[in-house]
mmCIF file of C-alpha atoms and ligand atoms in Angstrom:
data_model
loop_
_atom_site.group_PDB
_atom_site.id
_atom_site.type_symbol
_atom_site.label_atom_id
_atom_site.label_comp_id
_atom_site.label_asym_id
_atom_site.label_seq_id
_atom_site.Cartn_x
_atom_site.Cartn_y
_atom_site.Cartn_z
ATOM 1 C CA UNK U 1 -23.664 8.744 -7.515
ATOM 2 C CA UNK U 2 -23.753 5.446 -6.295
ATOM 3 C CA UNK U 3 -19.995 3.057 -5.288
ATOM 4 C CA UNK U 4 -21.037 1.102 -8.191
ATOM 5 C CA UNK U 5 -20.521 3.696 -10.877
ATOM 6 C CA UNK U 6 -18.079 5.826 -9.163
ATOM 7 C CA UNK U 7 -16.114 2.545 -9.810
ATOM 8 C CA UNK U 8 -16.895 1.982 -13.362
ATOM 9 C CA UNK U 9 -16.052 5.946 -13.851
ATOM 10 C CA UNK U 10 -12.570 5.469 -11.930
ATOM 11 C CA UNK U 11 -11.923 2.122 -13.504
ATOM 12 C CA UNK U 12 -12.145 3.388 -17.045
ATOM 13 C CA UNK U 13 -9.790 5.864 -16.877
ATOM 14 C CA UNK U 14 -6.909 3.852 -15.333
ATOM 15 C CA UNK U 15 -4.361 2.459 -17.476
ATOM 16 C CA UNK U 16 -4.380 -1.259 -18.086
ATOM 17 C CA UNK U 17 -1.132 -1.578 -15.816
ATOM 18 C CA UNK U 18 -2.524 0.175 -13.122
ATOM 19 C CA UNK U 19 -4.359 -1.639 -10.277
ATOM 20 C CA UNK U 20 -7.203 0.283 -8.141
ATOM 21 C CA UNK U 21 -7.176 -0.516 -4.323
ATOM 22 C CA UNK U 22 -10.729 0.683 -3.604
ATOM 23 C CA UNK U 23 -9.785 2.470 0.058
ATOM 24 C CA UNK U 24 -12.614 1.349 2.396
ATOM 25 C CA UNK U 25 -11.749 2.187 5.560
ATOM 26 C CA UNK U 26 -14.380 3.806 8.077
ATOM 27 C CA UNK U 27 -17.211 2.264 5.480
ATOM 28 C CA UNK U 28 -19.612 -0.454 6.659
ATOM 29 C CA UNK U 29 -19.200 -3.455 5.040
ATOM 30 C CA UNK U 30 -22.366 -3.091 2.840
ATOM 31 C CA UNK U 31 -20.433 -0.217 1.257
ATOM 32 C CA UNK U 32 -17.581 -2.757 0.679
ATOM 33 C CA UNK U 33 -19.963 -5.370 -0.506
ATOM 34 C CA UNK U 34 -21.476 -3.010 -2.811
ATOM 35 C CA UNK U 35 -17.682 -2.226 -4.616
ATOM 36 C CA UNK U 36 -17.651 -6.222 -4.207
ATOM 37 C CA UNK U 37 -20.916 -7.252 -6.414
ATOM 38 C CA UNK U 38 -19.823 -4.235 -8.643
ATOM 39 C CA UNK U 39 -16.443 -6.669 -9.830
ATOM 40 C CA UNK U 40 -14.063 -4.958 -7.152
ATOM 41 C CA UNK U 41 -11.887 -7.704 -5.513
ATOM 42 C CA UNK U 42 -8.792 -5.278 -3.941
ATOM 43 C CA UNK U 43 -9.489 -3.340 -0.685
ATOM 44 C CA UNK U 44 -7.421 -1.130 1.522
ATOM 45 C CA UNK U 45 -7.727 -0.442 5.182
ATOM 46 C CA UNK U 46 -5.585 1.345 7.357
ATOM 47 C CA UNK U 47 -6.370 -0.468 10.849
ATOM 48 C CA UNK U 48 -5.618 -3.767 11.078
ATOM 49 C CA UNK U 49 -8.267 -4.834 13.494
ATOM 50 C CA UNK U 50 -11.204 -3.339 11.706
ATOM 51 C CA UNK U 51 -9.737 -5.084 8.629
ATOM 52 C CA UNK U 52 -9.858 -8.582 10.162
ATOM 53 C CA UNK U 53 -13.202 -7.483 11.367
ATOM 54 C CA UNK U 54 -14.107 -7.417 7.786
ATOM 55 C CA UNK U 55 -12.233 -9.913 6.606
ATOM 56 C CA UNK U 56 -14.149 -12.324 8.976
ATOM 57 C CA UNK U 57 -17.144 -11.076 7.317
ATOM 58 C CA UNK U 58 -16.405 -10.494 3.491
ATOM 59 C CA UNK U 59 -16.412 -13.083 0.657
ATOM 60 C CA UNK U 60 -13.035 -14.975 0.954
ATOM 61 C CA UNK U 61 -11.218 -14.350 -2.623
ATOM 62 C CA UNK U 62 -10.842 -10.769 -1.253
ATOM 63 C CA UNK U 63 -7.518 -9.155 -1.540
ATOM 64 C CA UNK U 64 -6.558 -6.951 1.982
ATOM 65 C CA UNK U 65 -4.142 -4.347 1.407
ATOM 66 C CA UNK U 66 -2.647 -2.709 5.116
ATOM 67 C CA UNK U 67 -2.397 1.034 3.738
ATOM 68 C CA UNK U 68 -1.641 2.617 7.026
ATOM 69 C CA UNK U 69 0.950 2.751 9.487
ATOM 70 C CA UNK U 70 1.600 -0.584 11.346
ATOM 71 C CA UNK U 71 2.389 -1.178 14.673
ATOM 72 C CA UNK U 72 4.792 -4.535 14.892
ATOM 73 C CA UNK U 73 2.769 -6.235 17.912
ATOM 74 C CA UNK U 74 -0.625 -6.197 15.502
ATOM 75 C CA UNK U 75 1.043 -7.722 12.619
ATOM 76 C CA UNK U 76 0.476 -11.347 14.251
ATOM 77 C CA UNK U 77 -3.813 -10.339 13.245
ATOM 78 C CA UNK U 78 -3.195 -9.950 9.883
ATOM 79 C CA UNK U 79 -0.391 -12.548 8.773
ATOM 80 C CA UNK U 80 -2.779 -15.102 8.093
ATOM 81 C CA UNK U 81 -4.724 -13.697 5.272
ATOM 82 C CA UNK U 82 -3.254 -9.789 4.343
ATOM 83 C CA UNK U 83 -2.326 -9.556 0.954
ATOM 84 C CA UNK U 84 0.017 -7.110 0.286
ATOM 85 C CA UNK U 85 1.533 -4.326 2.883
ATOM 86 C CA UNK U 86 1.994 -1.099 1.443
ATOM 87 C CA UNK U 87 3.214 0.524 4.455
ATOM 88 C CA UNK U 88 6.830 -0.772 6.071
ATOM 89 C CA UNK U 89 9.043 1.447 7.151
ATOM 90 C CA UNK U 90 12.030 -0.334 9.270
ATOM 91 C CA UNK U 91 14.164 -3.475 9.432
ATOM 92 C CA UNK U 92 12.594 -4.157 12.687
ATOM 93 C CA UNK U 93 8.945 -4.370 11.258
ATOM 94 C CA UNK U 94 10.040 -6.611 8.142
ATOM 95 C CA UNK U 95 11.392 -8.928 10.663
ATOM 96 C CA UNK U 96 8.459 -8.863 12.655
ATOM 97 C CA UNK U 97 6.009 -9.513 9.486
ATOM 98 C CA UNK U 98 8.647 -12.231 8.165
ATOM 99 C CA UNK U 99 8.444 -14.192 11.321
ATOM 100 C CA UNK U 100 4.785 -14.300 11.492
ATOM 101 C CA UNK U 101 4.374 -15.054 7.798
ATOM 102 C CA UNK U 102 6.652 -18.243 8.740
ATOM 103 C CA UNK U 103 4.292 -19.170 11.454
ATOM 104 C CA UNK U 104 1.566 -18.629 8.789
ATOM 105 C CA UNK U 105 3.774 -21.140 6.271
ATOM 106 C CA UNK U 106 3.732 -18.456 4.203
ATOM 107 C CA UNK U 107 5.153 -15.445 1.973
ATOM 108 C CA UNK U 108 4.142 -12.114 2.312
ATOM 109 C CA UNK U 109 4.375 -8.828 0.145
ATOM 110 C CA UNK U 110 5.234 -6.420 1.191
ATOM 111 C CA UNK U 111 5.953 -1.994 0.105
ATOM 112 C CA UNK U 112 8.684 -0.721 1.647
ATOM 113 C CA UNK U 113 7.436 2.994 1.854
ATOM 114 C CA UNK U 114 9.256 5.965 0.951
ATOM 115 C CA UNK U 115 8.867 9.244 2.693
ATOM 116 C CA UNK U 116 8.624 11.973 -0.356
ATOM 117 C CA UNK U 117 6.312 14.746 1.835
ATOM 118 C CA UNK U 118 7.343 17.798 3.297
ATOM 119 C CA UNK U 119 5.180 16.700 6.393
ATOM 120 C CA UNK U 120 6.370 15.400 9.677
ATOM 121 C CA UNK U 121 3.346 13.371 9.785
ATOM 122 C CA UNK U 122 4.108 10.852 7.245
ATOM 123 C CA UNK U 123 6.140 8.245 7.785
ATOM 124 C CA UNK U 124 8.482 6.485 6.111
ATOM 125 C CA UNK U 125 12.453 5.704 4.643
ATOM 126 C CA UNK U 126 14.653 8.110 2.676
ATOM 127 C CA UNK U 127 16.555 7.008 0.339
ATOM 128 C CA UNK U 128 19.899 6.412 2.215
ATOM 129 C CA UNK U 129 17.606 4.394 4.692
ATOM 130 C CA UNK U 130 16.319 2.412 1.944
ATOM 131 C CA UNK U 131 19.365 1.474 0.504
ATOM 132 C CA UNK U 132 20.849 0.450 3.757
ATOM 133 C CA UNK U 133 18.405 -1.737 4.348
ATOM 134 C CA UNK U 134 18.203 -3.373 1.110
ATOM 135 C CA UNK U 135 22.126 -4.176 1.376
ATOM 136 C CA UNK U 136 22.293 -5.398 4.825
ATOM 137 C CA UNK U 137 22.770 -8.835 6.493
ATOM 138 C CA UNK U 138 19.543 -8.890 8.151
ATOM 139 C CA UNK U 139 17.301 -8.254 5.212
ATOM 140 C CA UNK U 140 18.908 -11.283 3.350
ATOM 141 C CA UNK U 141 18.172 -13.983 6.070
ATOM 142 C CA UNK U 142 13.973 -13.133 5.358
ATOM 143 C CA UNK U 143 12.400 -15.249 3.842
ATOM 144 C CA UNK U 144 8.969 -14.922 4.380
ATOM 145 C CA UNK U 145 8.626 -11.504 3.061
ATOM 146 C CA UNK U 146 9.099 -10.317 -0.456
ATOM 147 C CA UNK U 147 9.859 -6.665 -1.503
ATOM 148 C CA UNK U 148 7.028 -5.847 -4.453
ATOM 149 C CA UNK U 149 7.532 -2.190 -4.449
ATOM 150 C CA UNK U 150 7.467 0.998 -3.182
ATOM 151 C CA UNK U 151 4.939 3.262 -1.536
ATOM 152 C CA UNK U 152 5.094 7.009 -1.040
ATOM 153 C CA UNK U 153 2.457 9.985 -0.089
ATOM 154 C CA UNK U 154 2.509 13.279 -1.433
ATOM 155 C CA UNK U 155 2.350 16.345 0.592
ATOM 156 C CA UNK U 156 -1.829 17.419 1.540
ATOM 157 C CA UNK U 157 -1.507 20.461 -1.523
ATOM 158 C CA UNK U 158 -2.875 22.017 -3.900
ATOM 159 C CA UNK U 159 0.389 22.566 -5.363
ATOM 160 C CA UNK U 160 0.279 20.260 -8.144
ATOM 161 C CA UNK U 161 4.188 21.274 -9.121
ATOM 162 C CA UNK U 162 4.928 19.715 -5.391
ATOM 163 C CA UNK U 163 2.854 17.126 -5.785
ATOM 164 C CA UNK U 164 4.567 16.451 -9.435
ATOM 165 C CA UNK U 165 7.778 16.957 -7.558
ATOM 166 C CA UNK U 166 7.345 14.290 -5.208
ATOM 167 C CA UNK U 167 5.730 11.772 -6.800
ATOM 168 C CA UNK U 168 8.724 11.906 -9.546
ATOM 169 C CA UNK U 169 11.106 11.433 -6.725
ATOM 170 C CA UNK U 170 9.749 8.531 -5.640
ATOM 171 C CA UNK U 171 10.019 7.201 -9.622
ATOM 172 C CA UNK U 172 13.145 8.002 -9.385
ATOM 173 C CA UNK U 173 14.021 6.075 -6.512
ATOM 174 C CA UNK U 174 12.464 3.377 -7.511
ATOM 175 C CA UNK U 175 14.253 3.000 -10.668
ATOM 176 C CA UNK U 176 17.644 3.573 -8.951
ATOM 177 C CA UNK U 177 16.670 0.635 -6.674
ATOM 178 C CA UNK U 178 16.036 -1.363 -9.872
ATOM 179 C CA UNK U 179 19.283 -0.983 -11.314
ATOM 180 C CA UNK U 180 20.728 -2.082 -8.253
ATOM 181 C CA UNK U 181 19.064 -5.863 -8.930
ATOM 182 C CA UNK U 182 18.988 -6.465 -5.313
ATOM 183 C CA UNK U 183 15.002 -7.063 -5.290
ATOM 184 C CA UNK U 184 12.865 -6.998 -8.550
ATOM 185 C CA UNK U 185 10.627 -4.377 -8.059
ATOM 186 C CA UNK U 186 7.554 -4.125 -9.914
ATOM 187 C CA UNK U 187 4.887 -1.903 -7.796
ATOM 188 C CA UNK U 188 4.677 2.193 -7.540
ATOM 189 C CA UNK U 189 1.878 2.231 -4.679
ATOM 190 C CA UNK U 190 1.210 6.361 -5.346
ATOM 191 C CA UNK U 191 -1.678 8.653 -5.954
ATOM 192 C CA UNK U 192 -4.927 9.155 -4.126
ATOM 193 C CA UNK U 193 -8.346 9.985 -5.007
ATOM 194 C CA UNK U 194 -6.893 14.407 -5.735
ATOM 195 C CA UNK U 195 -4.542 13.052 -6.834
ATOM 196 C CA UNK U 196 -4.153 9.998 -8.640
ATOM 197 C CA UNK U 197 -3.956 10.931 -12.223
ATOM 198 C CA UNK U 198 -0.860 12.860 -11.671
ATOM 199 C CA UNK U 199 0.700 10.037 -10.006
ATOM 200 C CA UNK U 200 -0.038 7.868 -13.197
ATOM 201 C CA UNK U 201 1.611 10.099 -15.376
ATOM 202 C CA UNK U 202 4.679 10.068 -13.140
ATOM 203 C CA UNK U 203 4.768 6.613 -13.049
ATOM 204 C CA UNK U 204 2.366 4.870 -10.805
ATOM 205 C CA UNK U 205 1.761 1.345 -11.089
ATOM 206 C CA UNK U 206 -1.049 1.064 -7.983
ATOM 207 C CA UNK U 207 -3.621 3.914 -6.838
ATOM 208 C CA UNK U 208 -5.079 3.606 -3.838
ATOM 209 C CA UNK U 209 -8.777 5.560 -3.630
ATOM 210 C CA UNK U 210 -11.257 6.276 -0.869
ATOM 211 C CA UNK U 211 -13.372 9.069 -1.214
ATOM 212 C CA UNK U 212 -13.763 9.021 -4.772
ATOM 213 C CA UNK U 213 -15.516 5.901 -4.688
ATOM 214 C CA UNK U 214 -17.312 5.223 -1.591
ATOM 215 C CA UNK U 215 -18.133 9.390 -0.609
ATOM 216 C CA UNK U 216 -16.197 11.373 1.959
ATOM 217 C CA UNK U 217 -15.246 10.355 5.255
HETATM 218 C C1 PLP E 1 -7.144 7.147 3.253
HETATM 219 C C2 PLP E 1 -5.972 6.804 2.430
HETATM 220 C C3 PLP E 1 -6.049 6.811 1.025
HETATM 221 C C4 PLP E 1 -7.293 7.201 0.249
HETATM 222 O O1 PLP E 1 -7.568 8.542 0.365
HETATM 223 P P1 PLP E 1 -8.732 9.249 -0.486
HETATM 224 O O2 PLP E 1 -8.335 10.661 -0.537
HETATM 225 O O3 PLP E 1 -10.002 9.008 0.257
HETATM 226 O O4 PLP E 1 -8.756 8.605 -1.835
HETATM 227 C C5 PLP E 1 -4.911 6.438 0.318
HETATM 228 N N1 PLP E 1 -3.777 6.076 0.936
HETATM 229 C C6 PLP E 1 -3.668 6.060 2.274
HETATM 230 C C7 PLP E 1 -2.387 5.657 2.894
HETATM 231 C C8 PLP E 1 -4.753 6.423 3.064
HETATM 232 O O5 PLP E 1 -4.633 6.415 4.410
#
């Protein structure tokens, strides 16, 4: 199958309200140009210096999502142009991103991400965590950043109850975190290319898929 139609296959299946980050990372940018020419205009990479590297090189009305973990001294790369960061975890990195999207004279979105797994691999807040950070001092004075969503990973199963489980925990979060009115939320970055349409049905408002689309890794 080629990236074109695995697009068009994934594409027609996805709710109107749900956006597709097509997950390029590892691929050669002929891979990405391919999803490009095929209407695809939202990628996701998970290392910020191959995605300036292709961000240098790719058509400039490009959207770059940071999907992966991010390390506060390599935020400065990407401040100028990333789109939307689905990957924030601390007060400390929010800070960092807000100060370099000042020096950028700009605003940048960001997902605060919510750790839902039963892995000590993944990263990310719970919900006390979340709320503290939400409510502080600190997060206030930043104005460079704004809060779009959430973003959460499901336990590597094939336990689709866990999965289930943990995806509707994250909902659930995110709606208590709406009724707070502290930030308007709007974006559930969940589900993956095993697992995406679960995540839809428990919510999702953003799927972010690799290997469906552009072949294993
Ligand atoms: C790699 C990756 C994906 C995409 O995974 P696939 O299984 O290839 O669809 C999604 N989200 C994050 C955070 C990733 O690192």
């Amino acid at each position: 199958m080629s990236i074109q139609s695995n697009l068009n296959t994934i594409q027609a299946t996805l709710p109107e309200h749900v956006t597709l980050v097509a997950v390029s990372k590892t691929k050669p940018v002929s891979d990405l140009m391919q999803a490009y020419e095929a209407g695809q205009r939202i990628f996701g990479e998970n290392k910020i210096q191959e995605m300036t590297e292709k961000w240098e090189q790719m058509p400039k009305d490009i959207q770059w999502h940071m999907i992966g973990h991010v390390q506060s001294n390599k935020v400065k790369f990407m401040a100028p142009y990333v789109s939307l960061i689905h990957g924030v975890d601390s007060l400390k990195l929010l800070q960092e991103i807000n100060k370099q999207a000042l020096k950028n004279k700009r605003v940048i979105d960001c997902l605060l991400q919510i750790y839902i797994a039963e892995e000590e691999s993944k990263f990310g807040l719970d919900e006390k965590e979340l709320n503290e950070l939400l409510t502080s001092l600190e997060f206030k004075e930043l104005k460079n950043i704004r809060i779009l969503g959430l973003m959460g990973m499901a336990t590597f199963t094939e336990d689709q109850n866990q999965i289930k489980k943990e995806f509707t925990h994250l909902k659930s979060i995110f709606d208590s975190i709406q009724k707070l009115q502290i930030v308007d939320l709007k974006t559930i970055s969940m589900g993956m290319s095993g697992d995406y349409q679960l995540a839809i049905e428990c919510g999702s408002t953003m799927v972010r898929i690799g290997s469906s689309i552009f072949g294993g890794r």
